[in-house]
Amino acid sequence: MSNPPLLSRVLKLFCAGMILCTAVYAQDQTVTDTVAGQVRGTVADGVSSFKGVPYGASTAGAMRFKPPHPVKTWEGVRDATGFGPICPQTGSVAEGRDADSLTGFIPSLPQSEDCLVLNVWTPDTSGERPVMVWYHGRGYRQGAGSEGWYDGTALAARGDVVVVTVNHRLDVFGYLHLEEVGGEAFAGSGNAGMLDAALALQWVRDNIASFGGDPDNVTIFGESGGGSKVSTLLAMPSAKGLFHKAIIQSGANLYSRDSALATEDARALLEALDLSDGDLAALQQVPIDRVHAALTEIDADFRPVMDGRYIPMHPFDGVATPWSDGIPLLIGTNKDESALSAPGDPKLNTLTHDELVDRVSDLLGDKTDEVIATYSESRPGSTPWDLYIAIESDPRRIRSIELAQAKLAGSDAPVYMYLVDWETNYRDGVYRSPHAMEIAFVFSHADTVPLSGTRADRHELETAMSEAWISFARTGNPSHAAIPEWEPYSLDQRATMIFDVPSSLLNDPRRSERLVWEGITDPRYRSPPTR
């Protein structure tokens, strides 16, 4: 018996719709293999993305503060179309926001100790492309690989590279040094977050070929806290051989945390939670919100610890560790790092000379007058506010130079130095060339990150920087057609790429300012950390 005409038409339309939906679904989604099981990602703008892919098992409960374990296998195809959980934290990333005033989109995501996930962007799941593994910034306390300005779509498409961003344990969950409190059972607790970072690289080694990447051509890179993580990975025996090049953006780290001071912080947390040394099993079960509440009661510094095991020595204490030997390095800073906090300063553009002296004297000590005079001479016409921004910014630059010198002393691999001079016009230019500004240009996001501003030449800077990072990841040399030939850094010439429009290569830029820092001990940047 035939269907009535109306029903027949409805059925035909339904079937056609199902065929269309199936075709769109097949076109927009893609499946690939990992050693733990298959994952399903999405395709947009010619780039496949796989988000929230687990590389490690949950770190909750009895695994809290312990070295990570690889993820367990699963059956079927695991969905990887959305970002995974972020490590428990407070701040803007924890809150999530559609349009952060500086960085742009930050997705609102659940917080969990089952947070060892990563994200992959690739032009194609076949082939052997350079791999760029990004470690996020915001120190060791906040952040996630899912932040919008780290989206790898544009960088992967531009450079025909595979981009990976990583979530790992942070703050007390990643760096609570309990080994001297709880013994061998808690070995590695003070570096759990860095062990996560190394485990992610093991995942890349074992799986990235299924995403179109070359496991024998892996570059690690990061900014601020992410740059510090890259510095630390260069000093970890367990990370040796898992990456082949490194980029440190405004985050050179010379020293790890002293284990005795880290133990004091651990005991302070126990006391704040009314626990004793023998209560570590109970500590592993304390609810996350109670842990965060206890952290507000203590003055602690949770970051990597020189534990003699996973971090046997300071990363760059005058000379690089042997585990960084043979790794080419690209490193640098932005001209006005400290201007990131300028809008909130009550003395913005009104600082007097006496107020300048008062602000920098704790840092500069008996060299205060000499430093101010040197900067005044090298920057004629500068106001006290201009000098303040310059002096407060340069410890990051000096730290990068010291790391480069230590790297050259311990390895024959090339080092490339940069300095970003280009200034954003965002908020009438108050930020100048601030900390973190270069992230958008490296990731080819000049049009989507507010901090990039609206200058017409911003795309030229984006080309200069993004192509340099891509070239370095591909060959170990950041030179490309849109910038001058980039000579390696040396103690004789100190060749430095000045990123601006146009960019230029200068030998030992601002030499007098570099030299005047000699003999100044800044516990934040220039000496082994103390209280």
Short mmCIF file of C-alpha atoms in Angstrom, two decimals:
data_model
loop_
_atom_site.label_atom_id
_atom_site.label_comp_id
_atom_site.label_asym_id
_atom_site.label_seq_id
_atom_site.Cartn_x
_atom_site.Cartn_y
_atom_site.Cartn_z
CA MET A 1 0.00 0.00 0.00
CA SER A 2 1.49 3.37 -1.04
CA ASN A 3 1.97 6.32 1.32
CA PRO A 4 -0.36 9.30 0.98
CA PRO A 5 1.23 12.12 -1.10
CA LEU A 6 1.81 14.46 1.89
CA LEU A 7 3.41 11.74 4.00
CA SER A 8 5.56 10.71 1.06
CA ARG A 9 6.86 14.26 0.65
CA VAL A 10 7.57 14.53 4.40
CA LEU A 11 9.52 11.27 4.34
CA LYS A 12 11.54 12.41 1.33
CA LEU A 13 12.39 15.71 3.00
CA PHE A 14 13.35 13.91 6.22
CA CYS A 15 15.61 11.48 4.36
CA ALA A 16 17.22 14.31 2.41
CA GLY A 17 17.80 16.19 5.64
CA MET A 18 19.40 13.16 7.25
CA ILE A 19 21.69 12.70 4.25
CA LEU A 20 22.66 16.38 4.38
CA CYS A 21 23.27 16.26 8.14
CA THR A 22 25.36 13.13 7.74
CA ALA A 23 27.42 14.77 5.01
CA VAL A 24 27.98 17.93 7.09
CA TYR A 25 28.83 15.84 10.15
CA ALA A 26 31.36 13.82 8.15
CA GLN A 27 32.84 16.97 6.67
CA ASP A 28 33.16 18.89 9.95
CA GLN A 29 34.51 16.11 12.13
CA THR A 30 37.55 13.85 11.94
CA VAL A 31 38.83 10.81 13.82
CA THR A 32 42.40 9.75 14.51
CA ASP A 33 44.25 7.28 16.70
CA THR A 34 46.18 7.61 19.95
CA VAL A 35 47.88 4.80 21.84
CA ALA A 36 45.03 4.95 24.39
CA GLY A 37 42.19 4.95 21.86
CA GLN A 38 40.59 6.92 19.06
CA VAL A 39 39.57 10.59 19.35
CA ARG A 40 37.09 12.64 17.35
CA GLY A 41 37.90 16.27 16.56
CA THR A 42 36.49 19.01 14.38
CA VAL A 43 37.60 20.70 11.15
CA ALA A 44 37.37 24.47 10.64
CA ASP A 45 39.19 26.84 8.29
CA GLY A 46 41.15 23.91 6.89
CA VAL A 47 42.59 22.95 10.29
CA SER A 48 41.63 19.94 12.39
CA SER A 49 41.44 20.47 16.15
CA PHE A 50 41.33 17.88 18.91
CA LYS A 51 40.55 19.42 22.30
CA GLY A 52 40.62 18.03 25.80
CA VAL A 53 42.64 14.96 24.81
CA PRO A 54 43.81 13.23 28.03
CA TYR A 55 47.54 12.54 28.32
CA GLY A 56 47.54 11.57 31.98
CA ALA A 57 45.28 9.88 34.52
CA SER A 58 43.35 11.77 37.17
CA THR A 59 45.51 13.31 39.91
CA ALA A 60 42.71 13.37 42.48
CA GLY A 61 42.55 11.50 45.78
CA ALA A 62 45.50 9.21 46.41
CA MET A 63 47.23 10.62 43.30
CA ARG A 64 47.16 14.19 44.60
CA PHE A 65 50.75 15.56 44.89
CA LYS A 66 52.12 12.40 43.22
CA PRO A 67 53.97 12.08 39.88
CA PRO A 68 51.49 11.62 37.03
CA HIS A 69 50.56 8.35 35.38
CA PRO A 70 49.77 7.94 31.66
CA VAL A 71 46.09 7.94 30.74
CA LYS A 72 44.32 4.60 30.68
CA THR A 73 42.98 3.17 27.44
CA TRP A 74 39.34 3.55 26.43
CA GLU A 75 36.92 1.77 24.13
CA GLY A 76 35.31 3.35 21.10
CA VAL A 77 35.86 6.91 19.87
CA ARG A 78 36.38 9.57 22.53
CA ASP A 79 34.91 13.02 21.90
CA ALA A 80 37.62 15.70 21.54
CA THR A 81 35.51 18.55 20.20
CA GLY A 82 35.57 20.69 23.35
CA PHE A 83 38.18 21.79 25.87
CA GLY A 84 38.75 19.69 28.96
CA PRO A 85 38.85 20.71 32.62
CA ILE A 86 41.41 23.19 33.94
CA CYS A 87 43.50 22.76 37.06
CA PRO A 88 41.80 24.17 40.19
CA GLN A 89 42.65 27.86 40.49
CA THR A 90 41.29 31.33 41.14
CA GLY A 91 41.37 34.40 38.89
CA SER A 92 40.20 35.38 35.42
CA VAL A 93 40.76 31.99 33.77
CA ALA A 94 38.77 30.28 36.52
CA GLU A 95 35.94 32.77 36.04
CA GLY A 96 35.89 32.55 32.24
CA ARG A 97 34.77 35.51 30.16
CA ASP A 98 33.62 36.12 26.63
CA ALA A 99 35.76 39.21 26.09
CA ASP A 100 38.63 39.78 28.50
CA SER A 101 39.75 43.41 28.27
CA LEU A 102 43.28 42.44 27.19
CA THR A 103 43.40 38.87 25.96
CA GLY A 104 40.01 38.30 24.38
CA PHE A 105 37.92 35.15 24.80
CA ILE A 106 38.49 32.92 27.85
CA PRO A 107 36.13 29.92 27.93
CA SER A 108 34.33 29.04 31.13
CA LEU A 109 35.43 25.50 31.96
CA PRO A 110 35.07 23.14 34.92
CA GLN A 111 37.93 22.87 37.39
CA SER A 112 39.10 19.40 38.26
CA GLU A 113 42.11 17.44 39.42
CA ASP A 114 41.44 15.27 36.37
CA CYS A 115 42.98 18.06 34.27
CA LEU A 116 45.88 16.44 32.43
CA VAL A 117 44.56 17.22 28.97
CA LEU A 118 46.00 18.85 25.87
CA ASN A 119 44.76 20.36 22.64
CA VAL A 120 46.06 19.75 19.11
CA TRP A 121 45.65 21.80 15.93
CA THR A 122 46.90 20.34 12.66
CA PRO A 123 46.47 21.11 8.94
CA ASP A 124 46.18 17.37 8.26
CA THR A 125 46.47 14.15 10.24
CA SER A 126 48.87 12.72 7.67
CA GLY A 127 52.42 13.94 7.05
CA GLU A 128 55.41 14.87 9.21
CA ARG A 129 55.16 18.51 10.26
CA PRO A 130 57.16 20.42 12.86
CA VAL A 131 55.45 20.29 16.28
CA MET A 132 55.13 23.35 18.53
CA VAL A 133 54.16 22.59 22.15
CA TRP A 134 52.97 25.64 24.11
CA TYR A 135 53.11 26.02 27.90
CA HIS A 136 50.74 28.72 29.12
CA GLY A 137 51.64 31.75 31.19
CA ARG A 138 50.17 33.39 34.33
CA GLY A 139 52.97 32.10 36.51
CA TYR A 140 52.62 28.76 38.24
CA ARG A 141 49.26 29.60 39.82
CA GLN A 142 46.81 30.27 37.01
CA GLY A 143 46.16 29.73 33.33
CA ALA A 144 45.22 27.01 30.85
CA GLY A 145 46.00 25.92 27.32
CA SER A 146 42.38 26.67 26.41
CA GLU A 147 42.67 30.48 26.62
CA GLY A 148 41.48 32.07 23.39
CA TRP A 149 44.72 33.81 22.46
CA TYR A 150 46.44 30.39 22.45
CA ASP A 151 44.09 28.97 19.79
CA GLY A 152 46.39 27.20 17.35
CA THR A 153 44.26 27.39 14.20
CA ALA A 154 45.96 30.39 12.56
CA LEU A 155 49.50 29.37 13.51
CA ALA A 156 48.99 25.80 12.27
CA ALA A 157 47.55 27.03 8.97
CA ARG A 158 50.15 29.72 8.47
CA GLY A 159 53.18 27.55 9.13
CA ASP A 160 51.94 24.09 8.17
CA VAL A 161 52.85 23.00 11.69
CA VAL A 162 51.14 21.05 14.45
CA VAL A 163 50.35 23.16 17.54
CA VAL A 164 49.81 21.64 20.98
CA THR A 165 48.71 23.46 24.15
CA VAL A 166 48.88 21.80 27.56
CA ASN A 167 47.01 21.87 30.87
CA HIS A 168 48.98 20.74 33.91
CA ARG A 169 48.82 21.01 37.69
CA LEU A 170 49.35 24.44 39.19
CA ASP A 171 50.02 26.14 42.51
CA VAL A 172 49.76 23.88 45.56
CA PHE A 173 48.47 20.96 43.45
CA GLY A 174 51.59 21.05 41.29
CA TYR A 175 54.35 22.27 43.60
CA LEU A 176 53.72 21.32 47.24
CA HIS A 177 57.06 19.87 48.32
CA LEU A 178 56.16 17.05 50.74
CA GLU A 179 59.14 14.75 50.28
CA GLU A 180 60.86 15.88 53.50
CA VAL A 181 57.53 15.66 55.33
CA GLY A 182 56.14 12.42 53.93
CA GLY A 183 59.26 10.64 52.70
CA GLU A 184 59.78 8.61 49.54
CA ALA A 185 56.03 8.17 49.01
CA PHE A 186 55.86 11.86 48.09
CA ALA A 187 59.02 12.10 46.01
CA GLY A 188 58.40 14.50 43.14
CA SER A 189 55.52 16.31 44.84
CA GLY A 190 57.36 19.64 44.65
CA ASN A 191 57.64 19.25 40.87
CA ALA A 192 54.42 17.42 40.01
CA GLY A 193 53.34 20.18 37.62
CA MET A 194 56.63 19.97 35.73
CA LEU A 195 56.39 16.18 35.64
CA ASP A 196 52.98 16.71 34.03
CA ALA A 197 54.66 18.96 31.46
CA ALA A 198 57.21 16.25 30.71
CA LEU A 199 54.50 13.57 30.50
CA ALA A 200 52.72 15.69 27.88
CA LEU A 201 55.92 15.57 25.83
CA GLN A 202 55.99 11.80 26.17
CA TRP A 203 52.44 11.78 24.82
CA VAL A 204 53.61 13.92 21.89
CA ARG A 205 56.46 11.49 21.20
CA ASP A 206 54.12 8.50 21.20
CA ASN A 207 51.08 9.99 19.46
CA ILE A 208 51.79 13.08 17.39
CA ALA A 209 52.48 11.14 14.19
CA SER A 210 48.75 10.29 14.13
CA PHE A 211 48.06 14.04 14.05
CA GLY A 212 50.44 14.76 11.16
CA GLY A 213 53.37 15.76 13.35
CA ASP A 214 57.02 14.74 13.40
CA PRO A 215 58.02 13.40 16.86
CA ASP A 216 61.65 14.05 15.95
CA ASN A 217 61.08 17.78 15.41
CA VAL A 218 59.44 19.17 18.54
CA THR A 219 59.80 22.76 19.76
CA ILE A 220 58.64 23.79 23.24
CA PHE A 221 57.68 27.42 23.76
CA GLY A 222 55.99 29.58 26.36
CA GLU A 223 55.59 33.10 27.71
CA SER A 224 56.11 34.43 31.25
CA GLY A 225 55.32 31.47 33.53
CA GLY A 226 55.29 29.34 30.38
CA GLY A 227 58.78 30.57 29.54
CA SER A 228 59.86 29.65 33.05
CA LYS A 229 58.46 26.16 32.48
CA VAL A 230 60.46 25.89 29.27
CA SER A 231 63.57 27.01 31.21
CA THR A 232 62.91 24.31 33.79
CA LEU A 233 62.27 21.57 31.21
CA LEU A 234 65.74 22.36 29.85
CA ALA A 235 67.11 21.32 33.26
CA MET A 236 65.11 18.10 33.74
CA PRO A 237 66.81 14.77 32.94
CA SER A 238 63.39 13.15 32.40
CA ALA A 239 62.62 15.62 29.59
CA LYS A 240 65.88 15.06 27.72
CA GLY A 241 65.24 13.84 24.18
CA LEU A 242 61.54 14.73 24.22
CA PHE A 243 62.05 18.08 22.48
CA HIS A 244 64.62 19.50 20.09
CA LYS A 245 64.32 23.32 20.25
CA ALA A 246 63.12 25.81 22.85
CA ILE A 247 61.64 29.32 22.88
CA ILE A 248 61.46 31.44 26.06
CA GLN A 249 59.30 34.57 25.87
CA SER A 250 59.68 37.01 28.78
CA GLY A 251 60.10 34.15 31.22
CA ALA A 252 63.76 33.22 31.67
CA ASN A 253 64.18 31.20 34.87
CA LEU A 254 67.68 30.80 36.30
CA TYR A 255 66.91 29.18 39.64
CA SER A 256 64.50 26.67 41.13
CA ARG A 257 63.01 26.87 44.61
CA ASP A 258 65.16 25.92 47.59
CA SER A 259 63.87 22.63 49.05
CA ALA A 260 64.16 23.79 52.68
CA LEU A 261 62.02 26.87 52.00
CA ALA A 262 59.57 24.76 50.01
CA THR A 263 59.26 22.41 53.00
CA GLU A 264 58.47 25.40 55.24
CA ASP A 265 55.64 26.33 52.87
CA ALA A 266 54.30 22.78 52.97
CA ARG A 267 54.24 22.79 56.75
CA ALA A 268 52.56 26.21 56.77
CA LEU A 269 49.75 24.80 54.62
CA LEU A 270 49.36 21.80 56.90
CA GLU A 271 49.09 24.11 59.89
CA ALA A 272 46.51 26.29 58.13
CA LEU A 273 44.45 23.13 57.53
CA ASP A 274 44.92 21.91 61.14
CA LEU A 275 46.87 18.88 59.93
CA SER A 276 50.21 17.43 61.00
CA ASP A 277 53.07 15.71 59.17
CA GLY A 278 51.37 12.37 59.68
CA ASP A 279 48.12 13.51 58.07
CA LEU A 280 49.17 13.50 54.43
CA ALA A 281 46.54 10.94 53.44
CA ALA A 282 43.95 13.30 54.91
CA LEU A 283 45.58 16.21 53.04
CA GLN A 284 44.99 14.35 49.79
CA GLN A 285 41.26 14.31 50.53
CA VAL A 286 40.77 17.94 51.61
CA PRO A 287 38.17 19.60 49.33
CA ILE A 288 39.57 21.98 46.75
CA ASP A 289 37.73 25.04 48.07
CA ARG A 290 39.11 24.43 51.55
CA VAL A 291 42.64 24.18 50.13
CA HIS A 292 42.15 27.50 48.35
CA ALA A 293 40.83 29.09 51.53
CA ALA A 294 43.90 27.91 53.46
CA LEU A 295 46.21 29.38 50.83
CA THR A 296 44.86 32.85 51.62
CA GLU A 297 46.14 32.45 55.18
CA ILE A 298 49.78 31.78 54.34
CA ASP A 299 52.57 33.50 52.42
CA ALA A 300 53.80 30.68 50.20
CA ASP A 301 55.63 30.41 46.89
CA PHE A 302 54.60 27.27 45.05
CA ARG A 303 56.79 26.62 42.01
CA PRO A 304 59.44 24.10 40.88
CA VAL A 305 61.81 22.85 43.57
CA MET A 306 65.44 21.80 43.25
CA ASP A 307 64.76 18.43 44.84
CA GLY A 308 68.00 16.72 43.76
CA ARG A 309 66.05 14.12 41.83
CA TYR A 310 63.76 15.49 39.12
CA ILE A 311 65.51 18.87 39.16
CA PRO A 312 69.07 18.02 40.27
CA MET A 313 70.50 21.54 39.87
CA HIS A 314 69.45 25.11 39.14
CA PRO A 315 68.55 25.48 35.45
CA PHE A 316 70.98 28.29 34.55
CA ASP A 317 73.17 29.13 37.53
CA GLY A 318 76.02 30.63 35.50
CA VAL A 319 76.08 27.65 33.15
CA ALA A 320 73.38 25.52 31.56
CA THR A 321 72.74 22.02 32.83
CA PRO A 322 74.01 19.16 30.65
CA TRP A 323 70.41 18.22 29.77
CA SER A 324 70.01 21.35 27.64
CA ASP A 325 73.09 20.58 25.58
CA GLY A 326 72.44 20.60 21.85
CA ILE A 327 69.09 22.41 22.08
CA PRO A 328 68.87 25.62 19.96
CA LEU A 329 67.25 28.46 21.91
CA LEU A 330 65.26 31.54 20.93
CA ILE A 331 64.80 33.99 23.81
CA GLY A 332 63.79 37.60 24.45
CA THR A 333 61.52 40.17 26.05
CA ASN A 334 59.41 43.24 25.28
CA LYS A 335 60.70 46.78 25.73
CA ASP A 336 58.08 47.89 28.28
CA GLU A 337 57.33 44.70 30.22
CA SER A 338 56.18 46.52 33.37
CA ALA A 339 53.73 48.76 31.49
CA LEU A 340 51.16 45.96 31.63
CA SER A 341 50.13 47.30 35.04
CA ALA A 342 50.39 51.00 34.05
CA PRO A 343 46.64 51.79 33.83
CA GLY A 344 46.16 50.99 37.51
CA ASP A 345 49.08 53.10 38.73
CA PRO A 346 47.94 56.31 40.49
CA LYS A 347 51.12 58.06 39.30
CA LEU A 348 50.64 57.21 35.63
CA ASN A 349 52.55 59.87 33.64
CA THR A 350 52.77 62.13 36.73
CA LEU A 351 55.63 60.50 38.65
CA THR A 352 58.24 62.94 39.97
CA HIS A 353 61.99 62.37 40.11
CA ASP A 354 61.94 61.96 43.88
CA GLU A 355 59.10 59.45 43.61
CA LEU A 356 61.08 57.55 40.96
CA VAL A 357 64.06 57.34 43.30
CA ASP A 358 61.84 56.14 46.12
CA ARG A 359 60.24 53.44 43.98
CA VAL A 360 63.42 51.91 42.56
CA SER A 361 65.85 52.31 45.47
CA ASP A 362 64.91 48.98 47.10
CA LEU A 363 65.79 47.26 43.85
CA LEU A 364 68.88 49.26 42.92
CA GLY A 365 70.39 50.02 46.33
CA ASP A 366 73.52 52.16 46.23
CA LYS A 367 73.48 52.10 42.42
CA THR A 368 70.15 53.96 42.25
CA ASP A 369 71.61 57.28 41.12
CA GLU A 370 73.95 55.61 38.62
CA VAL A 371 71.16 53.59 37.02
CA ILE A 372 68.80 56.56 36.73
CA ALA A 373 71.59 58.67 35.25
CA THR A 374 72.47 55.95 32.73
CA TYR A 375 68.87 55.56 31.56
CA SER A 376 68.39 59.33 31.43
CA GLU A 377 71.42 59.64 29.17
CA SER A 378 70.48 56.77 26.87
CA ARG A 379 66.86 57.95 26.62
CA PRO A 380 67.04 61.75 26.32
CA GLY A 381 63.79 63.57 26.95
CA SER A 382 62.37 60.75 29.09
CA THR A 383 60.08 61.68 31.97
CA PRO A 384 60.43 60.09 35.42
CA TRP A 385 57.48 57.85 34.45
CA ASP A 386 59.28 56.78 31.25
CA LEU A 387 62.40 55.94 33.26
CA TYR A 388 60.37 54.05 35.84
CA ILE A 389 58.77 51.82 33.19
CA ALA A 390 62.17 51.20 31.58
CA ILE A 391 64.01 50.36 34.81
CA GLU A 392 61.24 48.13 36.14
CA SER A 393 61.01 46.32 32.78
CA ASP A 394 64.67 45.55 32.28
CA PRO A 395 65.26 42.90 34.96
CA ARG A 396 63.37 40.49 32.67
CA ARG A 397 65.65 41.46 29.80
CA ILE A 398 68.77 41.12 31.96
CA ARG A 399 67.59 37.72 33.16
CA SER A 400 67.12 36.59 29.54
CA ILE A 401 70.63 37.78 28.69
CA GLU A 402 72.07 35.92 31.68
CA LEU A 403 70.26 32.74 30.65
CA ALA A 404 71.57 33.12 27.09
CA GLN A 405 75.11 33.56 28.42
CA ALA A 406 74.76 30.47 30.60
CA LYS A 407 73.37 28.52 27.65
CA LEU A 408 76.31 29.52 25.48
CA ALA A 409 78.71 28.50 28.25
CA GLY A 410 77.22 25.02 28.47
CA SER A 411 76.35 24.16 24.88
CA ASP A 412 77.44 24.76 21.31
CA ALA A 413 73.84 24.99 20.07
CA PRO A 414 72.90 28.46 18.74
CA VAL A 415 71.03 31.06 20.78
CA TYR A 416 68.90 33.77 19.13
CA MET A 417 68.01 36.94 21.07
CA TYR A 418 65.11 39.34 20.40
CA LEU A 419 63.61 42.53 21.82
CA VAL A 420 60.14 43.80 20.88
CA ASP A 421 60.11 47.60 20.45
CA TRP A 422 56.79 47.94 18.58
CA GLU A 423 54.16 49.70 20.70
CA THR A 424 50.44 48.98 20.73
CA ASN A 425 47.97 51.87 20.49
CA TYR A 426 45.45 50.03 22.66
CA ARG A 427 43.89 52.42 25.20
CA ASP A 428 45.70 55.38 23.69
CA GLY A 429 49.08 53.67 23.90
CA VAL A 430 49.30 53.51 27.68
CA TYR A 431 50.64 49.94 27.49
CA ARG A 432 53.48 50.71 25.03
CA SER A 433 55.24 47.34 24.41
CA PRO A 434 54.09 45.43 27.49
CA HIS A 435 54.50 41.99 28.97
CA ALA A 436 52.54 39.36 26.98
CA MET A 437 51.83 41.61 23.97
CA GLU A 438 53.84 39.40 21.60
CA ILE A 439 51.65 36.33 22.21
CA ALA A 440 48.98 37.48 19.75
CA PHE A 441 51.58 38.15 17.05
CA VAL A 442 53.27 34.77 17.51
CA PHE A 443 49.92 32.98 17.23
CA SER A 444 48.78 35.20 14.30
CA HIS A 445 45.94 36.75 16.31
CA ALA A 446 46.64 40.45 15.71
CA ASP A 447 42.98 41.05 14.80
CA THR A 448 41.35 39.17 17.68
CA VAL A 449 43.35 40.05 20.81
CA PRO A 450 42.45 43.53 22.15
CA LEU A 451 45.96 44.23 23.46
CA SER A 452 47.26 44.18 19.87
CA GLY A 453 45.52 47.48 19.18
CA THR A 454 44.51 48.80 15.78
CA ARG A 455 47.71 50.14 14.22
CA ALA A 456 47.67 49.56 10.46
CA ASP A 457 51.15 48.00 10.56
CA ARG A 458 50.29 45.36 13.16
CA HIS A 459 50.01 42.71 10.45
CA GLU A 460 53.60 43.38 9.42
CA LEU A 461 54.73 42.70 12.98
CA GLU A 462 52.57 39.57 13.03
CA THR A 463 54.29 38.30 9.88
CA ALA A 464 57.73 39.13 11.25
CA MET A 465 57.21 37.31 14.54
CA SER A 466 54.97 34.40 13.58
CA GLU A 467 57.12 33.46 10.59
CA ALA A 468 60.27 33.66 12.74
CA TRP A 469 58.82 31.25 15.30
CA ILE A 470 57.68 28.92 12.52
CA SER A 471 61.07 29.01 10.80
CA PHE A 472 62.84 28.29 14.07
CA ALA A 473 60.52 25.35 14.77
CA ARG A 474 61.13 23.98 11.30
CA THR A 475 64.91 24.43 10.98
CA GLY A 476 66.39 25.79 14.22
CA ASN A 477 67.04 29.15 12.53
CA PRO A 478 64.41 31.96 12.85
CA SER A 479 65.52 33.87 9.74
CA HIS A 480 62.96 34.46 6.97
CA ALA A 481 62.36 36.83 4.10
CA ALA A 482 60.39 39.49 6.00
CA ILE A 483 63.17 40.31 8.51
CA PRO A 484 66.93 40.88 8.26
CA GLU A 485 69.22 37.85 8.43
CA TRP A 486 69.16 36.83 12.10
CA GLU A 487 72.65 36.11 13.37
CA PRO A 488 73.06 33.95 16.50
CA TYR A 489 73.79 35.65 19.81
CA SER A 490 77.39 35.67 20.96
CA LEU A 491 79.31 37.33 23.78
CA ASP A 492 81.33 39.27 21.20
CA GLN A 493 78.52 40.69 19.06
CA ARG A 494 75.32 40.14 21.10
CA ALA A 495 73.21 40.25 17.91
CA THR A 496 69.59 41.03 18.80
CA MET A 497 66.55 41.14 16.53
CA ILE A 498 64.56 44.30 17.26
CA PHE A 499 60.97 43.51 16.32
CA ASP A 500 59.35 46.68 15.01
CA VAL A 501 58.10 47.92 11.66
CA PRO A 502 60.53 47.54 10.08
CA SER A 503 62.54 45.11 12.20
CA SER A 504 66.31 45.41 12.49
CA LEU A 505 69.26 43.41 13.78
CA LEU A 506 71.42 45.35 16.26
CA ASN A 507 74.55 44.32 18.11
CA ASP A 508 74.34 44.83 21.88
CA PRO A 509 71.40 47.25 21.88
CA ARG A 510 71.24 49.60 24.88
CA ARG A 511 74.68 48.45 25.93
CA SER A 512 75.10 51.03 28.69
CA GLU A 513 71.83 49.95 30.28
CA ARG A 514 72.87 46.30 30.17
CA LEU A 515 76.21 47.04 31.80
CA VAL A 516 74.82 49.20 34.60
CA TRP A 517 72.92 46.20 35.99
CA GLU A 518 76.16 44.39 36.80
CA GLY A 519 76.51 43.98 40.54
CA ILE A 520 72.82 44.55 41.27
CA THR A 521 71.21 41.65 43.13
CA ASP A 522 67.49 41.36 42.58
CA PRO A 523 66.05 38.37 44.46
CA ARG A 524 63.17 38.24 41.97
CA TYR A 525 65.40 37.65 38.98
CA ARG A 526 69.12 37.59 39.61
CA SER A 527 69.98 35.40 42.59
CA PRO A 528 68.83 32.10 44.13
CA PRO A 529 65.33 32.73 45.49
CA THR A 530 64.97 33.57 49.17
CA ARG A 531 62.10 34.76 51.30
#
